[in-house]
Amino acid sequence: MATAADRTGTADAADIAAMRRAVALASRGLGSTSPNPVVGCVVLDASGHEVGAGWHERAGGPHAEVHALRQAGVLARGGTAYVTLEPCNHTGRTGPCAQALIEAGIARVVYAVGDPDPQATGGAATLRAAGVEVTAGVLEAEAEAGNAAWLTSVRLGRPYVLWKYAATLDGRVAAQDGTSRWISSPESRADVHRLRAEADAVVVGSGTARADDPHLAVRGIEGAVQPLRVVVDTGATAVRPGARVLDDAAPTLIAVAEDAAPDLPGTDVVRLPRAGGGLSVPALLAALHERGVRSVLLEGGPALAGSFVAAGAVDKVVGYLAPVLLGAGPAALAGAGITTLTDALRLEITETARTGPDLRITAVPATPKER
Ligand SMILES: NC(=O)c1ccc[n+]([C@@H]2O[C@H](COP(=O)([O-])OP(=O)(O)OC[C@H]3O[C@@H](n4cnc5c(N)ncnc54)[C@H](OP(=O)(O)O)[C@@H]3O)[C@@H](O)[C@H]2O)c1
């Protein structure tokens, strides 16, 4: 982990530029590295020219540092390596990166975020002990944001949860008669496929499964790793043989109560304790975490999203607001256990963007002092 003393190492404009590129490279691994983090690495030679770059592409594959060092070859000697996460110190499916950097003759290592994983931390100390100059904390906030899913899962012991919904400008996610296709634009729907590709699992409630028969797989993104499709179906009655979510486009898991009797031969089922409006959200997240899921895209509907909010298990919200009015129909969120304004979950908007005619708003729970 980075200590206050580490941060005294000075970073100049070249350091920041190289780290920014490493952060961008890291993001290419989103959706395909779990249970590992996304990591990017850039190697500059002794005169400051880029001679290697890489990112962690998939779990079990070489770490970012190894890709970048291979590309750099002998030119790494005396150079600087920029890594978005503290180089690992342990031998897992691949060797320790701290050692690989030392063996390549790297003179200086600059990293953004300390490794909170107790198994992997200690890379900075190993590097220093070998005489490598180490600077920590460069572009830390950007690198943290890029690795939010993995860092959250390590710190909280549960997957990171992004709740997304598509609503009319008056906040409705379906019409009074239950019709909901399509509230948002083709551009917004394409953007959702990107979110699915970046997630390890896509989760919906039984109400959505019944109303929409959703498919939940990624379409239109070449090379995307398909997420695990999860339906939270307490009584095992909403997902029936022939449901679109059961096709072979992606793996599927049906979460049911311990006493349910699912009739879905060949389908992966997990049994969970009941709580509140259905199944226990913490138990669901624990079961997914155990299966290596580090990030969840929660696609609703309102009742399930309400239970996640009530459980304090929403880390980011992405709302697609379509310039459409309905005047009746369900609101985006229900049953979150909030009855008075002082209990409202206050958010901080981190981004606004246009997706075709729609507005995409990204927000995260405000830190306690901002609420
Ligand atoms: N526009 C959008 O972004 C969007 C997205 C999704 C859905 N929708 C719309 O929303 C409507 C469906 O929403 P919904 O609220 O009725 O259904 P939902 O949230 O998809 O599912 C709710 C159901 O899930 C089950 N469940 C299991 N554990 C739960 C828990 N801990 N908390 C809450 N529910 C749990 C419960 O039924 P059992 O216990 O019986 O299993 C519950 O009734 C549809 O009209 C759909 O089109 C819109």
XYZ file of C-alpha atoms and ligand atoms in Angstrom:
419
model
C 0.000 0.000 0.000
C 1.155 3.551 -0.659
C 2.147 5.423 2.475
C 2.269 9.184 2.966
C 6.057 8.995 2.647
C 5.777 7.339 -0.783
C 3.788 10.242 -2.127
C 6.642 12.677 -1.585
C 8.271 11.288 -4.747
C 7.859 14.022 -7.350
C 5.883 13.519 -10.539
C 6.424 15.764 -13.546
C 4.292 16.328 -16.646
C 5.932 13.382 -18.448
C 5.088 11.103 -15.517
C 1.474 12.220 -15.591
C 1.193 11.795 -19.373
C 2.631 8.264 -19.228
C 0.362 7.310 -16.337
C -2.681 8.699 -18.146
C -1.882 6.401 -21.048
C -1.466 3.472 -18.638
C -4.915 4.220 -17.131
C -6.441 4.247 -20.632
C -4.745 0.926 -21.455
C -6.045 -0.608 -18.212
C -9.651 0.128 -19.193
C -9.318 -2.193 -22.206
C -9.400 -5.111 -19.762
C -12.747 -4.157 -18.197
C -15.070 -7.153 -18.194
C -12.442 -9.798 -18.929
C -9.999 -9.846 -15.990
C -12.141 -10.876 -13.018
C -11.386 -11.889 -10.380
C -8.244 -9.851 -11.114
C -8.013 -6.050 -11.382
C -7.624 -4.109 -14.615
C -4.039 -2.860 -14.891
C -2.176 -0.857 -17.521
C 1.581 -0.382 -17.874
C 3.811 1.866 -19.967
C 7.623 1.549 -20.088
C 9.817 4.485 -21.076
C 13.500 3.960 -21.858
C 16.257 5.852 -20.052
C 15.814 8.835 -22.411
C 12.036 9.010 -21.891
C 10.781 7.332 -25.083
C 7.980 4.802 -24.902
C 9.351 1.343 -25.635
C 6.638 -0.873 -24.166
C 2.950 -0.812 -23.275
C 0.402 -3.368 -22.233
C -2.557 -4.220 -20.098
C -3.864 -7.210 -18.183
C -6.098 -8.771 -20.808
C -7.670 -11.731 -19.017
C -7.491 -13.604 -15.725
C -4.696 -16.162 -15.801
C -2.911 -14.312 -18.601
C 0.255 -12.230 -18.224
C 0.052 -9.115 -16.073
C 0.307 -5.675 -17.691
C 3.946 -5.266 -16.611
C 4.935 -8.519 -18.321
C 3.317 -7.478 -21.623
C 5.036 -4.080 -21.507
C 8.442 -5.488 -20.479
C 8.312 -8.114 -23.247
C 7.699 -5.378 -25.780
C 10.484 -3.217 -24.367
C 13.076 -6.017 -24.229
C 16.572 -4.731 -23.431
C 15.410 -1.132 -23.880
C 13.732 -1.369 -20.464
C 17.149 -1.336 -18.791
C 17.570 1.930 -16.872
C 14.049 3.004 -17.827
C 10.843 3.865 -15.955
C 7.725 1.705 -15.651
C 4.322 3.349 -15.065
C 1.769 0.986 -13.587
C -1.806 1.812 -12.559
C -1.652 -0.574 -9.579
C 1.249 -1.358 -7.247
C 3.171 -4.216 -8.917
C 2.264 -7.534 -7.316
C 4.641 -9.328 -5.036
C 3.224 -12.824 -5.053
C 3.282 -15.828 -7.311
C -0.230 -16.702 -8.407
C -0.999 -18.076 -11.832
C 1.806 -15.804 -13.017
C 5.081 -14.740 -11.356
C 5.547 -11.631 -9.208
C 5.732 -8.458 -11.281
C 8.006 -6.658 -8.796
C 10.633 -9.315 -9.531
C 10.073 -9.092 -13.290
C 10.652 -5.311 -13.166
C 13.863 -5.783 -11.163
C 15.139 -8.457 -13.549
C 14.410 -6.232 -16.553
C 16.700 -3.568 -15.054
C 13.977 -0.939 -14.555
C 15.468 1.978 -12.591
C 12.241 3.653 -11.471
C 8.672 2.479 -10.928
C 5.772 4.931 -10.758
C 2.413 3.550 -9.687
C -0.994 5.086 -9.065
C -2.856 2.981 -6.490
C -1.537 0.794 -3.670
C -2.611 -2.851 -3.825
C -5.185 -3.476 -1.059
C -5.068 -7.235 -1.621
C -3.174 -8.634 1.408
C -1.902 -11.508 -0.771
C -0.369 -9.300 -3.440
C 0.759 -6.180 -1.573
C 4.433 -5.464 -0.759
C 5.619 -4.933 -4.334
C 6.808 -1.377 -3.612
C 8.896 -2.539 -0.644
C 10.484 -5.331 -2.731
C 11.356 -2.841 -5.473
C 12.904 -0.359 -3.022
C 14.879 -3.118 -1.335
C 16.377 -3.913 -4.745
C 17.404 -0.277 -5.224
C 14.593 0.713 -7.597
C 13.277 4.256 -7.100
C 9.530 4.124 -6.392
C 6.958 6.920 -6.677
C 3.382 6.193 -5.589
C 0.046 7.981 -5.929
C 0.499 9.527 -9.404
C -2.985 10.054 -10.968
C -4.353 8.019 -8.088
C -7.961 9.266 -8.363
C -8.207 8.482 -12.092
C -6.691 5.037 -11.660
C -8.977 4.355 -8.656
C -12.026 5.268 -10.730
C -10.874 2.988 -13.545
C -10.484 0.082 -11.128
C -13.500 0.932 -8.941
C -15.137 -2.462 -9.399
C -12.154 -4.522 -8.335
C -11.058 -2.174 -5.536
C -14.611 -2.127 -4.129
C -14.820 -5.894 -4.245
C -11.509 -6.299 -2.403
C -12.361 -3.659 0.216
C -15.981 -4.707 0.849
C -15.788 -8.409 0.050
C -18.736 -8.134 -2.352
C -19.071 -7.272 -6.047
C -19.290 -3.641 -7.153
C -22.858 -2.799 -8.217
C -23.799 -0.425 -11.027
C -27.557 0.083 -11.261
C -28.747 1.235 -14.655
C -32.253 2.162 -15.763
C -33.930 3.867 -18.673
C -36.721 6.260 -17.775
C -38.949 8.905 -19.259
C -38.323 12.505 -18.304
C -41.040 12.043 -15.665
C -39.075 9.140 -14.164
C -41.127 6.156 -15.361
C -39.623 2.891 -16.538
C -42.785 1.398 -18.049
C -46.226 2.560 -19.066
C -49.313 1.912 -16.946
C -50.169 -1.140 -19.077
C -46.668 -2.575 -18.454
C -45.251 -1.881 -21.915
C -41.655 -0.688 -21.664
C -40.013 -1.299 -25.064
C -38.422 0.955 -25.994
C -38.303 3.958 -23.722
C -34.728 4.849 -24.601
C -33.050 5.394 -27.963
C -31.010 2.861 -30.021
C -27.889 4.814 -28.990
C -28.719 4.363 -25.291
C -29.427 0.674 -25.802
C -26.087 0.239 -27.576
C -24.435 1.974 -24.642
C -26.045 -0.563 -22.284
C -24.353 -3.350 -24.235
C -21.033 -1.654 -23.448
C -21.955 -1.660 -19.737
C -22.859 -5.349 -19.980
C -19.532 -6.116 -21.652
C -17.698 -4.379 -18.804
C -19.604 -6.297 -16.107
C -19.041 -9.813 -14.826
C -22.753 -10.370 -14.179
C -26.048 -8.797 -15.267
C -28.848 -9.118 -12.713
C -32.634 -8.692 -13.031
C -35.618 -9.490 -10.829
C -38.376 -11.967 -11.553
C -40.793 -9.127 -12.348
C -38.627 -8.022 -15.249
C -38.127 -11.619 -16.369
C -41.916 -12.060 -16.483
C -42.686 -8.728 -18.147
C -39.897 -8.539 -20.712
C -38.353 -11.997 -21.204
C -34.964 -10.196 -21.457
C -31.948 -11.773 -23.152
C -29.271 -9.903 -21.108
C -26.288 -10.989 -23.269
C -23.908 -8.582 -25.008
C -24.651 -7.943 -28.669
C -22.780 -5.813 -31.163
C -19.401 -5.658 -29.394
C -16.741 -7.761 -31.058
C -14.621 -9.867 -28.707
C -16.759 -9.043 -25.655
C -16.636 -11.531 -22.821
C -20.254 -12.442 -22.043
C -21.378 -11.703 -18.485
C -23.130 -14.203 -16.244
C -26.882 -13.595 -16.627
C -28.632 -13.751 -13.264
C -32.376 -13.792 -12.573
C -33.537 -13.366 -8.978
C -36.572 -15.625 -8.989
C -37.526 -16.538 -5.400
C -40.145 -19.161 -6.161
C -38.510 -20.400 -9.386
C -41.648 -19.555 -11.335
C -40.664 -16.618 -13.573
C -38.011 -18.263 -15.745
C -39.610 -21.049 -17.738
C -38.011 -23.426 -20.262
C -37.606 -21.522 -23.523
C -36.947 -18.176 -21.813
C -34.493 -16.085 -23.839
C -32.134 -15.842 -20.871
C -31.638 -19.622 -21.036
C -30.158 -19.712 -24.545
C -26.468 -20.466 -25.014
C -25.362 -16.891 -25.805
C -23.969 -16.494 -22.255
C -23.922 -18.424 -18.978
C -27.014 -18.109 -16.782
C -27.675 -18.474 -13.067
C -31.107 -18.524 -11.463
C -31.195 -17.453 -7.803
C -34.063 -19.130 -5.927
C -35.173 -19.649 -2.331
C -33.871 -22.611 -0.371
C -37.341 -24.223 -0.447
C -38.077 -23.582 -4.148
C -38.394 -26.425 -6.628
C -36.961 -25.184 -9.931
C -37.877 -27.218 -12.984
C -35.032 -26.127 -15.235
C -32.876 -29.158 -16.044
C -29.306 -28.219 -16.969
C -29.597 -24.666 -15.649
C -27.244 -23.429 -12.936
C -29.264 -22.601 -9.805
C -28.159 -21.044 -6.512
C -30.309 -21.347 -3.379
C -30.402 -18.332 -1.072
C -32.157 -17.331 2.147
C -35.310 -15.222 1.918
C -35.353 -11.662 3.236
C -37.677 -8.681 2.844
C -39.255 -8.587 -0.595
C -37.694 -11.842 -1.812
C -34.162 -13.123 -1.512
C -31.427 -11.641 0.674
C -29.394 -9.136 -1.355
C -26.212 -9.601 0.755
C -26.517 -13.385 0.322
C -26.949 -12.956 -3.446
C -23.871 -10.726 -3.643
C -21.855 -13.131 -1.482
C -22.819 -16.046 -3.745
C -21.792 -14.080 -6.840
C -18.517 -13.009 -5.209
C -17.760 -16.627 -4.442
C -18.179 -17.367 -8.154
C -15.526 -14.786 -9.052
C -17.984 -12.001 -9.926
C -16.385 -8.665 -9.090
C -18.824 -6.335 -10.872
C -22.581 -6.478 -11.286
C -24.743 -4.543 -13.714
C -28.144 -4.366 -12.021
C -30.751 -3.908 -14.745
C -33.782 -3.667 -12.464
C -36.583 -3.610 -12.213
C -37.669 -1.036 -9.654
C -38.433 -3.502 -6.828
C -35.108 -5.334 -6.983
C -33.211 -2.056 -7.379
C -35.064 -0.771 -4.284
C -33.831 -3.735 -2.260
C -30.252 -3.115 -3.413
C -30.512 0.558 -2.375
C -32.027 -0.450 0.980
C -29.113 -2.850 1.491
C -26.585 -0.082 0.748
C -25.403 -2.107 -2.232
C -25.507 0.412 -5.096
C -22.108 1.913 -5.900
C -22.968 3.760 -9.107
C -26.128 4.759 -10.933
C -26.438 5.252 -14.687
C -29.800 6.668 -15.720
C -30.804 7.116 -19.364
C -33.429 9.849 -19.451
C -35.481 9.874 -22.635
C -37.342 12.997 -23.762
C -40.664 11.184 -23.346
C -43.567 11.749 -20.944
C -45.974 9.071 -19.744
C -47.765 10.542 -16.725
C -48.442 7.052 -15.328
C -46.540 3.798 -14.828
C -43.920 2.538 -12.362
C -41.131 4.828 -11.148
C -37.502 3.804 -11.644
C -37.101 2.822 -7.982
C -39.520 1.265 -5.487
C -39.394 0.001 -1.936
C -35.996 1.413 -1.032
C -37.120 1.852 2.569
C -36.867 5.644 2.424
C -39.877 7.465 3.880
C -38.576 10.905 4.743
C -36.340 13.384 2.960
C -33.638 13.284 5.610
C -33.154 9.591 4.767
C -32.853 10.232 1.000
C -29.836 8.667 -0.655
C -28.005 11.740 -1.932
C -25.844 11.259 -5.000
C -23.080 13.180 -6.662
C -23.260 13.463 -10.460
C -19.945 12.399 -11.956
C -20.861 12.694 -15.641
C -23.582 13.814 -18.014
C -23.557 12.854 -21.685
C -25.905 12.625 -24.657
C -26.724 9.189 -26.042
C -28.617 10.071 -29.202
C -31.684 12.056 -28.123
C -31.356 10.863 -24.503
C -29.401 12.213 -21.569
C -27.151 9.796 -19.679
C -26.551 10.749 -16.065
C -23.898 8.941 -14.027
C -23.876 9.400 -10.263
C -22.336 7.840 -7.181
C -23.512 7.972 -3.555
C -22.228 11.187 -2.016
C -19.683 10.753 0.720
C -21.280 11.217 4.185
C -19.969 14.766 4.643
C -21.535 15.861 1.328
C -24.989 14.408 2.091
N -36.858 0.846 -18.134
C -36.063 0.126 -17.396
O -34.897 0.463 -17.198
C -36.562 -1.156 -16.808
C -35.661 -2.090 -16.350
C -36.133 -3.249 -15.766
C -37.496 -3.434 -15.661
N -38.341 -2.505 -16.146
C -39.791 -2.685 -16.000
O -40.055 -2.856 -14.619
C -41.167 -3.726 -14.485
C -40.775 -4.863 -13.561
O -40.317 -4.339 -12.346
P -40.715 -4.955 -10.945
O -40.318 -3.962 -9.932
O -42.117 -5.395 -11.016
O -39.861 -6.266 -10.906
P -38.319 -6.604 -10.619
O -37.719 -5.588 -9.770
O -37.688 -6.983 -11.891
O -38.509 -7.945 -9.822
C -39.093 -7.879 -8.554
C -39.343 -9.270 -8.083
O -38.102 -9.911 -7.871
C -38.244 -10.849 -6.833
N -37.239 -10.591 -5.813
C -36.421 -11.516 -5.276
N -35.657 -10.993 -4.338
C -35.981 -9.699 -4.252
C -35.543 -8.648 -3.428
N -34.586 -8.815 -2.501
N -36.113 -7.437 -3.573
C -37.057 -7.231 -4.494
N -37.524 -8.196 -5.303
C -36.986 -9.425 -5.188
C -39.630 -10.635 -6.235
O -40.508 -11.621 -6.775
P -40.435 -13.151 -6.319
O -40.055 -13.111 -4.868
O -41.773 -13.656 -6.573
O -39.385 -13.776 -7.181
C -40.063 -9.302 -6.769
O -41.435 -9.192 -6.936
C -41.510 -4.202 -15.870
O -42.575 -3.415 -16.358
C -40.263 -3.924 -16.668
O -40.554 -3.696 -18.020
C -37.918 -1.373 -16.718
